[in-house]
Coordinates of C-alpha atoms in Angstrom, one line a residue:
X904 CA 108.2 -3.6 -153.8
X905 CA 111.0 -3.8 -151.3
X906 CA 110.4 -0.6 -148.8
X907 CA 113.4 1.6 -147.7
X908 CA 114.0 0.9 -144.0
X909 CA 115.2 4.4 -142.5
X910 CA 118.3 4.2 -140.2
X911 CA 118.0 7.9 -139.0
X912 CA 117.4 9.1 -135.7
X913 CA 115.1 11.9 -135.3
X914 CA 115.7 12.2 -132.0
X915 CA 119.4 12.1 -131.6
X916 CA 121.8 15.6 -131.3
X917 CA 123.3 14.8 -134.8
X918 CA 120.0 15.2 -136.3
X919 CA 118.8 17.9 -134.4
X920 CA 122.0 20.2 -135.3
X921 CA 121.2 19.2 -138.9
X922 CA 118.1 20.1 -138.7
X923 CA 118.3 23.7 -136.7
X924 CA 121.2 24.4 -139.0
X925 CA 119.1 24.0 -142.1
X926 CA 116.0 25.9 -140.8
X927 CA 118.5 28.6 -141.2
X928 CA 118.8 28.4 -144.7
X929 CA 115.6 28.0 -145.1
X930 CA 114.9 31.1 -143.4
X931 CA 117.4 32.8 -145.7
X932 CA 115.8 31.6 -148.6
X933 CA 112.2 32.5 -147.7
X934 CA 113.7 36.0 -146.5
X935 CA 114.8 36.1 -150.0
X936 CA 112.0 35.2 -151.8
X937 CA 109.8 37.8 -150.1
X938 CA 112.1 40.8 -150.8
X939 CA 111.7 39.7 -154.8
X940 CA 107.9 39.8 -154.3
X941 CA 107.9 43.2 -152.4
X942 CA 111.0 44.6 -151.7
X943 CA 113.5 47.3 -152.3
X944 CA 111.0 49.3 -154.5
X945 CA 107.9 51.4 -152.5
X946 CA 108.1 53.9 -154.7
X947 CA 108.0 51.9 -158.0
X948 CA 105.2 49.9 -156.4
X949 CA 103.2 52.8 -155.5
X950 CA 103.3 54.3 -158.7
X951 CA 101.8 50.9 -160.7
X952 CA 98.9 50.8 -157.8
X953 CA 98.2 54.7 -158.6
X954 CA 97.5 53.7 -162.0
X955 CA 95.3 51.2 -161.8
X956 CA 96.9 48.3 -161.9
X957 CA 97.5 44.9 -160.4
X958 CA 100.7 43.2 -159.2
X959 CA 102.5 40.9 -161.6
X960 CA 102.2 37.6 -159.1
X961 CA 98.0 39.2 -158.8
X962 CA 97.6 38.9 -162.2
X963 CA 99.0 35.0 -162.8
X964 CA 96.2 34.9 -159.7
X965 CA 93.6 35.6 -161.1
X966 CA 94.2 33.4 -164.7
X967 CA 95.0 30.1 -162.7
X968 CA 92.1 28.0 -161.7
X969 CA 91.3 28.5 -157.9
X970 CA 93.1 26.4 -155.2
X971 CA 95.4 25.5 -157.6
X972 CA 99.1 25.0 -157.5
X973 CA 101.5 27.8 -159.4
X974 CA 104.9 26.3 -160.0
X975 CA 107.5 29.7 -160.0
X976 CA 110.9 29.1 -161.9
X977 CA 113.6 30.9 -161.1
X978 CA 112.6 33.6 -158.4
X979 CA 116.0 34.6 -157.4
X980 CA 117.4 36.0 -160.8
X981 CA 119.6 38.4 -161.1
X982 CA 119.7 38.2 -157.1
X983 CA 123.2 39.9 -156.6
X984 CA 123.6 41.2 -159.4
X985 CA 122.9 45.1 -160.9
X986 CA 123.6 46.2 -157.7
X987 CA 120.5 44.0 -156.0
X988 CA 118.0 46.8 -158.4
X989 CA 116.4 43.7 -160.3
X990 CA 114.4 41.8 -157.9
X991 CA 113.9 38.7 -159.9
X992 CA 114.9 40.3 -162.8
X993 CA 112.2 42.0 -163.5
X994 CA 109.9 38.8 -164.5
X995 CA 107.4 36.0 -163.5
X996 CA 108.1 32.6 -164.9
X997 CA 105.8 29.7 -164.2
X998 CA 103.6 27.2 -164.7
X999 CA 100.4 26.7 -163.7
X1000 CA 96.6 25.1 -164.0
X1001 CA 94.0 27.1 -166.5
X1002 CA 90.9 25.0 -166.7
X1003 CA 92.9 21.7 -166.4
X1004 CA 95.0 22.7 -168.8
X1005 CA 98.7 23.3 -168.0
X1006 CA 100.4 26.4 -169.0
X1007 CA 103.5 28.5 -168.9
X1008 CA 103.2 32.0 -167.6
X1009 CA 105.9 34.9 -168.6
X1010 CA 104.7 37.9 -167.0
X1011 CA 107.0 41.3 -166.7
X1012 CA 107.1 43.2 -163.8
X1013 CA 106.5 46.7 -164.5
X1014 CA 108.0 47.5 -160.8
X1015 CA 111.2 46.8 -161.6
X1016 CA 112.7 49.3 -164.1
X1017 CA 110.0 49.7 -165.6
X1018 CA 109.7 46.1 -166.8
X1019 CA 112.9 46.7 -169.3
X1020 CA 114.6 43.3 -169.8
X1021 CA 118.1 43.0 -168.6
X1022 CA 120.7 40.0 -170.0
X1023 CA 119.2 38.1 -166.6
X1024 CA 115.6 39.0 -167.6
X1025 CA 115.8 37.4 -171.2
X1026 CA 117.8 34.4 -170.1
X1027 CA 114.9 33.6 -167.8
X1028 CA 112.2 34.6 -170.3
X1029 CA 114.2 32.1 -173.0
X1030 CA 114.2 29.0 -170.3
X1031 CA 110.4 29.1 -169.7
X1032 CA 110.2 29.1 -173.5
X1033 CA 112.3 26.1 -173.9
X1034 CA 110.5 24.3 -171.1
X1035 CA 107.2 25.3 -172.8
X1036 CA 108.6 23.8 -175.7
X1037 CA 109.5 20.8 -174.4
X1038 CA 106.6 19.7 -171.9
X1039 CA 103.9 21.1 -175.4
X1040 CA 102.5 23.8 -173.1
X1041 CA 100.7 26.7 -174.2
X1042 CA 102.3 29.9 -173.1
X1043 CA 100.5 33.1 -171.3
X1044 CA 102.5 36.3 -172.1
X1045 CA 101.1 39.0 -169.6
X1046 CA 102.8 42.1 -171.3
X1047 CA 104.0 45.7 -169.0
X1048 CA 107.3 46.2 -170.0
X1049 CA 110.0 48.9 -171.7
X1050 CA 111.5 46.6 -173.8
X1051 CA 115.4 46.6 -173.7
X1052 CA 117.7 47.9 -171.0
X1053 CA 119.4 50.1 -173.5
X1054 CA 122.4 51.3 -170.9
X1055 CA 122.8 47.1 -171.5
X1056 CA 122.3 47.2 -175.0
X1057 CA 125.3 44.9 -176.3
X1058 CA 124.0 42.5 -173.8
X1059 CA 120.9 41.8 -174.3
X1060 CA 120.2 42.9 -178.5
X1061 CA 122.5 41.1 -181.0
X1062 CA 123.3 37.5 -179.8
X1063 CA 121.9 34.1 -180.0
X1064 CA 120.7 34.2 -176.9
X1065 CA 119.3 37.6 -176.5
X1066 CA 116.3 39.7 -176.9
X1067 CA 116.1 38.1 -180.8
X1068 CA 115.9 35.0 -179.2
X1069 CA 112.6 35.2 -177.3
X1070 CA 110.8 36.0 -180.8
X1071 CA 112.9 33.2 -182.4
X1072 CA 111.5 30.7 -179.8
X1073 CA 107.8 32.4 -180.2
X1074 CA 108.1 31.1 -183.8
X1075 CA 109.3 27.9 -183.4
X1076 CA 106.7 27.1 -180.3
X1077 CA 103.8 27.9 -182.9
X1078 CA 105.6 25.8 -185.6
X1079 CA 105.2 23.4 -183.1
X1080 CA 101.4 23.9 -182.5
X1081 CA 101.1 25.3 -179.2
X1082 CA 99.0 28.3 -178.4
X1083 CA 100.3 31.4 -177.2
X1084 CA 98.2 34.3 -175.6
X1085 CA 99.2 37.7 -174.9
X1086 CA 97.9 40.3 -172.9
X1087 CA 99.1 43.7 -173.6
X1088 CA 98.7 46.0 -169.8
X1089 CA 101.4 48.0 -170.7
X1090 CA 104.0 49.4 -172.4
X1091 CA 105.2 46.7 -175.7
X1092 CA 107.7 49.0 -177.2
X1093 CA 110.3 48.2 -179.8
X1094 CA 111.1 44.7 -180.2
X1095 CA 108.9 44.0 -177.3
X1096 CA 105.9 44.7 -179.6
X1097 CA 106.8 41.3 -181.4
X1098 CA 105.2 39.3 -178.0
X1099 CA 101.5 39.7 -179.2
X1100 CA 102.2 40.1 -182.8
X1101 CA 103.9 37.1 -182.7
X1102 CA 101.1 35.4 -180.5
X1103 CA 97.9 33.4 -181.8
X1104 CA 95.8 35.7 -179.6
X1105 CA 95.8 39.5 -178.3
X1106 CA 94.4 40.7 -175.5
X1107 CA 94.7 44.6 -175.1
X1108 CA 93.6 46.7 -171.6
X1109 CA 92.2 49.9 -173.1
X1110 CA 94.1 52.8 -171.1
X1111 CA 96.6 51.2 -170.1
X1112 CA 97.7 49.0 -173.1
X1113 CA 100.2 50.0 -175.6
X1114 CA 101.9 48.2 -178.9
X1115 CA 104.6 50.7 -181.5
X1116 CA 107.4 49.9 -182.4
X1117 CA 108.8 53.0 -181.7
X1118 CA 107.1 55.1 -179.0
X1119 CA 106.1 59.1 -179.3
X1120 CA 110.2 60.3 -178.4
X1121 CA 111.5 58.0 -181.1
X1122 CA 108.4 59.0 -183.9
X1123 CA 109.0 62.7 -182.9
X1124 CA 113.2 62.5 -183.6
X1125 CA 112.7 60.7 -186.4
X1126 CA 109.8 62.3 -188.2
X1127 CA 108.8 65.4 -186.2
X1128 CA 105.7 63.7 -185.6
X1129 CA 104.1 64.8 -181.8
X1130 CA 101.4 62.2 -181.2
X1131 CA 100.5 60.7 -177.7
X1132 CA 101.3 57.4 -176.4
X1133 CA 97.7 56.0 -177.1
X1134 CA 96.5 57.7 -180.3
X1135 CA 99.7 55.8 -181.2
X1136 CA 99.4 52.6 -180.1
X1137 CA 96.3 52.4 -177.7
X1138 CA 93.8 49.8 -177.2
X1139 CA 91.4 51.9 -180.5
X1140 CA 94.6 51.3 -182.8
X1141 CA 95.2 48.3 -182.1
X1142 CA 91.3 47.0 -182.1
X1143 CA 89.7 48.9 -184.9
X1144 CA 92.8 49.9 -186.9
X1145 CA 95.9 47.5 -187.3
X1146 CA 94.5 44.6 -186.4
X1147 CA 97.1 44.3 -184.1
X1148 CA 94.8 42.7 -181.5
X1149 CA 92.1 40.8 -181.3
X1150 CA 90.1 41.7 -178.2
X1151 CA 89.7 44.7 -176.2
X1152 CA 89.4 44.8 -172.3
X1153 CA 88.5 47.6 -170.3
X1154 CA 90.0 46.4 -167.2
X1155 CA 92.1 44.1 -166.2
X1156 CA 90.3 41.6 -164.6
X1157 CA 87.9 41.5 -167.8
X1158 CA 91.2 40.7 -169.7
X1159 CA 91.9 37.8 -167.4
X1160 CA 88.1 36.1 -168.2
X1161 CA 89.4 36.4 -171.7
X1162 CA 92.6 34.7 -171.4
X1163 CA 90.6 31.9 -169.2
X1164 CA 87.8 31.8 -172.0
X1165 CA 90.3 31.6 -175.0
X1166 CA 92.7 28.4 -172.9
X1167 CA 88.8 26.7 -171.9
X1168 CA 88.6 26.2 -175.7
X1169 CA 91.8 25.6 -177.2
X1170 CA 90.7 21.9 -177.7
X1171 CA 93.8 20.2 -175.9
X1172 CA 94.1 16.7 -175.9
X1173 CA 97.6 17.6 -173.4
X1174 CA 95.1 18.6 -170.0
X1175 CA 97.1 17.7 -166.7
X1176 CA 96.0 14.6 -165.3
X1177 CA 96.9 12.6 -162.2
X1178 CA 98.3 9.2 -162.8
X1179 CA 96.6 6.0 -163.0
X1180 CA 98.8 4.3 -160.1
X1181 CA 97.2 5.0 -156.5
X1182 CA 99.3 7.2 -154.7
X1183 CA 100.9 6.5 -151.1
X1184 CA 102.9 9.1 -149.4
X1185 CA 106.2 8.4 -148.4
X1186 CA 106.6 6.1 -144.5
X1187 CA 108.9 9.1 -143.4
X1188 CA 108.4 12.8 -143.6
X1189 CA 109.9 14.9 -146.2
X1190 CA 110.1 17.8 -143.1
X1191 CA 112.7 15.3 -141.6
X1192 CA 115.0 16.3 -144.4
X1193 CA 116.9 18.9 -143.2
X1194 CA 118.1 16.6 -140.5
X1195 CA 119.7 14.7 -143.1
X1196 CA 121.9 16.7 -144.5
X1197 CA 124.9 17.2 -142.4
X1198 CA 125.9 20.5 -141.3
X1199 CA 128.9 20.2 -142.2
X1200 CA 129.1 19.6 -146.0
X1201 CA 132.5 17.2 -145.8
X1202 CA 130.2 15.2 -144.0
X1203 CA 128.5 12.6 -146.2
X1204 CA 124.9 11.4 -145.7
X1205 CA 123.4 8.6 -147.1
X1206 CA 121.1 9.5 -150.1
X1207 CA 118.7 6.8 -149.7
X1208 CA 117.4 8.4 -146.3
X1209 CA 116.5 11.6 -149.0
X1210 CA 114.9 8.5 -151.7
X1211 CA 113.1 7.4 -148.5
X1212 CA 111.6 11.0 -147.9
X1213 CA 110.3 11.1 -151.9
X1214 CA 109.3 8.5 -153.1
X1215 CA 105.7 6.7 -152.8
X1216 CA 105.3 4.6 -149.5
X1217 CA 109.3 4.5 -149.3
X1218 CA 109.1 2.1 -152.0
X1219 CA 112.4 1.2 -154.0
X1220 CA 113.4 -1.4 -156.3
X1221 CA 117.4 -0.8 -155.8
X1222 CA 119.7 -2.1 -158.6
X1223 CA 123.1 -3.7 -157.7
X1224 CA 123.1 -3.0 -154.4
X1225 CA 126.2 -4.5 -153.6
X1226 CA 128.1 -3.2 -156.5
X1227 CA 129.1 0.5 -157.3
X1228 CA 127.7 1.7 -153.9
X1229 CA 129.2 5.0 -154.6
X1230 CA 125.7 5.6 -157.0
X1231 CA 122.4 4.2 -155.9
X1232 CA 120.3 2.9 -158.5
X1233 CA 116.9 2.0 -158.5
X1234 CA 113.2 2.6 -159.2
X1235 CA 110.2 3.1 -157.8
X1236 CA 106.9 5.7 -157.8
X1237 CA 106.9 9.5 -157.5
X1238 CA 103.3 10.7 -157.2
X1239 CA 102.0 7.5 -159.0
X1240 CA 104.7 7.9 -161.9
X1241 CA 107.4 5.6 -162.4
X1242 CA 110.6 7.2 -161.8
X1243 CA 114.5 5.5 -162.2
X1244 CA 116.6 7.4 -159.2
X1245 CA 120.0 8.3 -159.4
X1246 CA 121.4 9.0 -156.3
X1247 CA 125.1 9.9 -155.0
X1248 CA 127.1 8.9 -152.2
X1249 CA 130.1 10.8 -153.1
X1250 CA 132.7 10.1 -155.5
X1251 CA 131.9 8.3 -158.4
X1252 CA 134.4 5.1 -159.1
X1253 CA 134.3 3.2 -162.1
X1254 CA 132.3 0.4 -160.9
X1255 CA 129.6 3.1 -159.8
X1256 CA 129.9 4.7 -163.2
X1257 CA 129.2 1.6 -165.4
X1258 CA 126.5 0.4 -163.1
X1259 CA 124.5 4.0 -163.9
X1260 CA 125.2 3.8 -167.7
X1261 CA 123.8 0.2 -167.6
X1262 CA 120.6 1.3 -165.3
X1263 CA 120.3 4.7 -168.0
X1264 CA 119.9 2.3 -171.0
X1265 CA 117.2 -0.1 -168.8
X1266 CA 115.0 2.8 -167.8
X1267 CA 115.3 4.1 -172.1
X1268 CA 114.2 0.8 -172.6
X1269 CA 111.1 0.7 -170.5
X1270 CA 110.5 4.4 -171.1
X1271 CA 111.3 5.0 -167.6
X1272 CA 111.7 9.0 -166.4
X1273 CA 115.0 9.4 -164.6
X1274 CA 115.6 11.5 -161.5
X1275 CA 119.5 12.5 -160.4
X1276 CA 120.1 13.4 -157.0
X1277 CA 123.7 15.3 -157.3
X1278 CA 126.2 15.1 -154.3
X1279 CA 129.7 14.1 -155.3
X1280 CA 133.3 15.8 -155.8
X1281 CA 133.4 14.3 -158.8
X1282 CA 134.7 11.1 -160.7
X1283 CA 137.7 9.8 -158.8
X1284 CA 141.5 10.7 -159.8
X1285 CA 144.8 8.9 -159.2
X1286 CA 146.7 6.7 -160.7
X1287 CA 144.9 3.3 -159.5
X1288 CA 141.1 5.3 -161.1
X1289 CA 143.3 6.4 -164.0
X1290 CA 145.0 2.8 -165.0
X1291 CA 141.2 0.8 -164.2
X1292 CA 140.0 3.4 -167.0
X1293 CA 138.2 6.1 -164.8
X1294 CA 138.2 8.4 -168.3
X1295 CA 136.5 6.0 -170.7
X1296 CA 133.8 4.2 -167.6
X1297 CA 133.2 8.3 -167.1
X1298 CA 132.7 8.4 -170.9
X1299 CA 130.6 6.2 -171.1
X1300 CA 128.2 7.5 -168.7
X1301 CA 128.1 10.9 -169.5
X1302 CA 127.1 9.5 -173.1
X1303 CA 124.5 7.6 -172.0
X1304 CA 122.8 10.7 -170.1
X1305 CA 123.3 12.7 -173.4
X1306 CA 121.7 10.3 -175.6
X1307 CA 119.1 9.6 -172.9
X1308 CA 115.7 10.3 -174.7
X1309 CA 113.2 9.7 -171.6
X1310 CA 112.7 12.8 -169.6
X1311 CA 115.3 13.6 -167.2
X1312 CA 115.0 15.7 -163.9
X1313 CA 117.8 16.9 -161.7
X1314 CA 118.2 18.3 -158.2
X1315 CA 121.3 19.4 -156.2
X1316 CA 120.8 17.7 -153.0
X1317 CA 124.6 18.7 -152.2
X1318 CA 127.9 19.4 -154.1
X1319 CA 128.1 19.2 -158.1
X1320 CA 131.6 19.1 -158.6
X1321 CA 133.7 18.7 -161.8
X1322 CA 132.6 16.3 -164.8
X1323 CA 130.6 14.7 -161.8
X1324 CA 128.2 17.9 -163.1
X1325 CA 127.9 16.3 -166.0
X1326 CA 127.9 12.2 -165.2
X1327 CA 125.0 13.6 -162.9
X1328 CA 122.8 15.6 -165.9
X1329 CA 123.9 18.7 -164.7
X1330 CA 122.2 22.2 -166.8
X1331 CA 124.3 21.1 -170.1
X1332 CA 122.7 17.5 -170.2
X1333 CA 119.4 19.5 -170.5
X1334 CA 117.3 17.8 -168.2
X1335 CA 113.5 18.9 -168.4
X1336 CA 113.9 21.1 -165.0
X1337 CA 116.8 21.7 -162.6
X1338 CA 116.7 22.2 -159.1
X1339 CA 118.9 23.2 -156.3
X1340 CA 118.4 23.3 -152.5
X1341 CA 119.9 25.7 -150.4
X1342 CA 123.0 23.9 -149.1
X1343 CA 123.9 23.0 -152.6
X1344 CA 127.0 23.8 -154.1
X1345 CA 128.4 24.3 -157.9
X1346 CA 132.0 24.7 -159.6
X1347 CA 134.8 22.8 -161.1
X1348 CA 135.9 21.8 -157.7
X1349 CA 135.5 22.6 -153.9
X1350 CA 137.3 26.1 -152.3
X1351 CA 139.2 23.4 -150.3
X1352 CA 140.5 21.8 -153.2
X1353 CA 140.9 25.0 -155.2
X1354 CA 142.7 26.2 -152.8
X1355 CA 145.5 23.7 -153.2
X1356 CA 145.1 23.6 -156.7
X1357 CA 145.3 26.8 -157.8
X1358 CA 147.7 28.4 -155.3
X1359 CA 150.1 25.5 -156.5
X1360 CA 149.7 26.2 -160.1
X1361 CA 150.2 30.1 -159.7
X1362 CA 153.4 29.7 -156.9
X1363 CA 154.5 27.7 -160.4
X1364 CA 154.4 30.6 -162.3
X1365 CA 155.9 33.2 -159.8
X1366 CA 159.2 33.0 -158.3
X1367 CA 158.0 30.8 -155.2
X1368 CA 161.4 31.4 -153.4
X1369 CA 161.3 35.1 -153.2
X1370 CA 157.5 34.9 -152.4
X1371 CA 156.8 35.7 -148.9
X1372 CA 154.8 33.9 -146.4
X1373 CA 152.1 36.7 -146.3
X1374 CA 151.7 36.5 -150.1
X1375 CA 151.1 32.7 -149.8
X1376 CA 148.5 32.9 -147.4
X1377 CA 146.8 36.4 -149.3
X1378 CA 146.5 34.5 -152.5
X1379 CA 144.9 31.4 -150.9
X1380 CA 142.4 33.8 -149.1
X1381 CA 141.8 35.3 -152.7
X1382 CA 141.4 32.1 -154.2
X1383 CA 139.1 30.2 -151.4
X1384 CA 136.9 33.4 -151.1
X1385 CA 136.7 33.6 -155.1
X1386 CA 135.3 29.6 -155.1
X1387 CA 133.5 30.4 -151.5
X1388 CA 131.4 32.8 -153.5
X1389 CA 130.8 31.3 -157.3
X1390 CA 129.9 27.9 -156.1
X1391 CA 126.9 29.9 -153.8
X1392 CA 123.7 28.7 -154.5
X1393 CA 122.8 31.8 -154.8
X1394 CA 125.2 32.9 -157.3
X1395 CA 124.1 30.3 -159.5
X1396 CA 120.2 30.6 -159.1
X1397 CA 121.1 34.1 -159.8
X1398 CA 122.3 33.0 -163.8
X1399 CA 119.8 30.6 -164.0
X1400 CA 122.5 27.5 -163.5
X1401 CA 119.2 25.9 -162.2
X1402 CA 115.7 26.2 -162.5
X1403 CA 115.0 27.6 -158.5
X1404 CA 116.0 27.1 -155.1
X1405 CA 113.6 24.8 -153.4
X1406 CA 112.8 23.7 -150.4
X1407 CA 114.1 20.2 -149.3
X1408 CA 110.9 19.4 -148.1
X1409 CA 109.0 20.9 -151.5
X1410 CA 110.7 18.2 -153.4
X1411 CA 108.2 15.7 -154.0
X1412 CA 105.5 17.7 -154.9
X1413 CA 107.9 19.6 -157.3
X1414 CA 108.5 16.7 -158.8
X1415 CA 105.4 15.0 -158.9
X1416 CA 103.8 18.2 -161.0
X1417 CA 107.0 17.8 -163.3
X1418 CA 106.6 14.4 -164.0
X1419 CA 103.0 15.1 -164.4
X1420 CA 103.8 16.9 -167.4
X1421 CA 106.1 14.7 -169.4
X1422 CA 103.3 11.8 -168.6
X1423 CA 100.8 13.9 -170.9
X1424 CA 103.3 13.2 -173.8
X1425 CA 103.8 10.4 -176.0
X1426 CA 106.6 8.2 -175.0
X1427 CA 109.9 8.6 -177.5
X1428 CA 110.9 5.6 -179.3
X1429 CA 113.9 3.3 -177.5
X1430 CA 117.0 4.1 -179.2
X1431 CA 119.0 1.9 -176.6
X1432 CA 119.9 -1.4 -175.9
X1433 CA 121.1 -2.8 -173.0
X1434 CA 125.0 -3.6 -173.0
X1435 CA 126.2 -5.2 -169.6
X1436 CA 128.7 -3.0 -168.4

């Protein structure tokens, strides 16, 4: 296979102030990242220690098989928002290795408000359901929390999407088949007492474990009833009474030999296995990559020096290389596993839109994963784009990523502008997983452009000859700053837009465990066939 020749410079000043400037973000982001583990919360920390228990990232510890790799989603939820209180938003989403066996882990933090689930919480706890669902994994549930964030109530209780929704996806995943496993080391009030009896298999820590519907406040409004929290709903209930759960533990870490015992013997044919292609690491470093993004972002780069930094041995079989050079095409091996790459090189013209919906409907036919690396402004605008037909080549591209049937994996290596989003299988193509590095940047269009844009539109609608310089220049500030901070990458890790920040140089082996999963699963049936664009 033909092998990426790399035209970059490692040692030249461009690439050095690349790089330095992107160790900065990096920084930031790992700065970040340990505040949600630790921070902002002694108190609340101190308190779950005094009682006994272990740490919510401890616990998925000591379930995973040793030296193992844990893939964490979404670590920076909620950052930003409710006034920077929910670290992570109050929740542990993963996946990792139980005796070979791949699993999804969903584990509340009891350190942050008490583990009650906020809108941010429940969106997160819904995503690892759906990519549980998905990539057939069973799902862990390690219980500790207060249910609903009641001062949120009509944000997180009577829509599609909210608290409802985690149960409605526990019933469809065992529709489905796979197992699901709770452990119950704290408090499962309310609706949260439908996560283990919804589950295939209950786990209770005596002492600290608790399942009622309504806890000893609620029981002693509504039926004058005093009674304490674990004659109510304690590990005895539960165990010898209700039926509630199946096992009791008396500490954790006996609870945690259970959970391994139970996965050890589910009788999966869906273990994690490597691939069957030997695997060659790429001729340049991934580390190099922060020298390849440019410092500054209206400076393009050329996304087949990041395809050289992924892929197996540099290897890649480009497709039209001559035509469309706006989109790169072409496949090659990630980790052993075939892979069709999608790359960008800015804005996408028609001829770079046909030639991806023509390399889409190839990789459907081979059963070929695809992998988008998302850097454009968009599709391109003007009268010349508009009269060759920029709307229906867009069209048809965005179609054939909706209709795609072969798994799909995205990562913002740089801006995700306008329907370039979705051309690119942005969050509402529903790829399999979704990730963003730390440079990258989301919205309709760029502050630059909104800038223009907007100001021009609302000047329309004022009286622009009576408005005053100073009111020109505040309501472009207002307008750049608004665009400056929604199209963060922070902002939009913060809603779940993508499935975690990552590291540039984490990419492969992201990807690799990703594609690792889908491999497991039977290939879909073609539904394309190949029209020359």
């Amino acid at each position: 296979m033909p092998v990426i020749s790399s035209g970059l410079n490692i040692n030249s000043s461009d690439f050095k102030e690349n790089f330095s400037c992107y160790e900065e973000k990096i920084k930031i982001l790992r700065e970040r990242q340990t505040f949600v583990v630790h921070g902002g919360r002694d108190k609340s920390i101190e308190r779950h220690l005094a009682r006994g228990k272990v740490m919510v990232r401890d616990r998925i510890d000591h379930v995973v098989d040793e030296n193992s790799s844990f893939l964490e989603l979404s670590t920076l939820a909620g950052f930003g928002q409710y006034d920077g209180s929910a670290p992570g938003a109050g929740i542990v989403t993963g996946i990792g290795i139980v005796h070979g066996q791949p699993c999804m882990f969903i584990a509340n933090d009891a350190t942050v408000k008490g583990g009650s689930l906020l809108p941010a919480s429940i969106k997160k706890h819904i995503r690892a359901q759906e990519i549980a669902l998905e990539n057939e994994l069973p799902t862990i549930y390690l219980v500790d929390s207060g249910g609903a964030f009641l001062p949120l109530q009509d944000e997180v209780f009577p829509d599609r999407d909210h608290f409802g929704g985690t149960f409605y996806h526990q019933a469809r995943m065992s529709a489905a088949g796979l197992p699901q496993i709770s452990v119950v080391l704290g408090g499962c009030t309310a609706g949260g007492a439908y996560v283990p009896a919804l589950s295939d298999e209950v786990i209770i820590v005596k002492g600290i474990g608790r399942i009622f519907l309504g806890g000893p406040p609620i029981v002693k409004a509504a039926l004058n009833e005093v009674i304490d929290a674990e004659d109510l709903g304690g590990a005895d209930v539960h165990t010898l009474e209700s039926g509630v759960a199946d096992y009791i533990a008396y500490d954790e870490l006996e609870a945690y030999a259970k959970v391994r015992s139970i996965v050890e013997n589910l009788n999966s044919p869906l273990n994690l296995i490597g691939s069957d292609h030997s695997v060659k690491p790429p001729n340049y470093s991934p580390d190099e990559l922060g020298g390849v993004i440019s410092a500054d972002s209206r400076i393009p780069f050329d996304v087949k020096e990041i395809i050289a930094r992924i892929l197996d041995g540099s290897e890649f079989q480009e497709w039209k290389p001559r035509y469309g050079p706006s989109i790169i095409c072409g496949t090659g091996r990630l980790h052993g596993y075939p892979v069709g790459v999608i790359g960008n090189n800015g804005i996408i013209f028609s001829e770079a839109a046909l030639k991806a919906t023509h390399f889409i409907e190839m990789c459907n036919q081979r059963n070929i994963p695809l992998l988008f690396l998302q850097n454009t402004t968009g599709y391109m605008v003007g009268k010349d784009a508009e009269a060759r037909g920029i709307a229906k080549d867009g069209a048809k591209m965005v179609s054939a990523v909706a209709n795609s049937t072969v798994p799909k994996y995205t990562v913002l290596i740089g801006g995700s502008y306008g329907a370039g989003n979705y051309g690119m299988c942005g969050r509402g193509f529903r790829p399999r997983f979704l990730f963003s590095w730390p440079n990258a940047r989301i919205a309709t269009m760029s502050a630059d452009t909104a800038e223009t844009v907007l100001v021009d539109i609302r000047l329309g609608g004022l009286k622009a000859k009576t408005t005053s310089k100073k009111e020109i220049e505040e309501l472009k500030s207002e307008v750049r700053e608004q665009y400056e901070v929604q199209s963060d990458p922070y902002y939009a890790t913060s809603r779940i837009w993508d499935d975690g920040l990552i590291e540039p140089a984490q990419t492969r082996d992201v990807l690799g465990l990703c594609l690792a999963l889908s491999a497991r699963q039977e290939s879909p049936e073609p539904n394309f066939r190949v029209f020359r664009m």
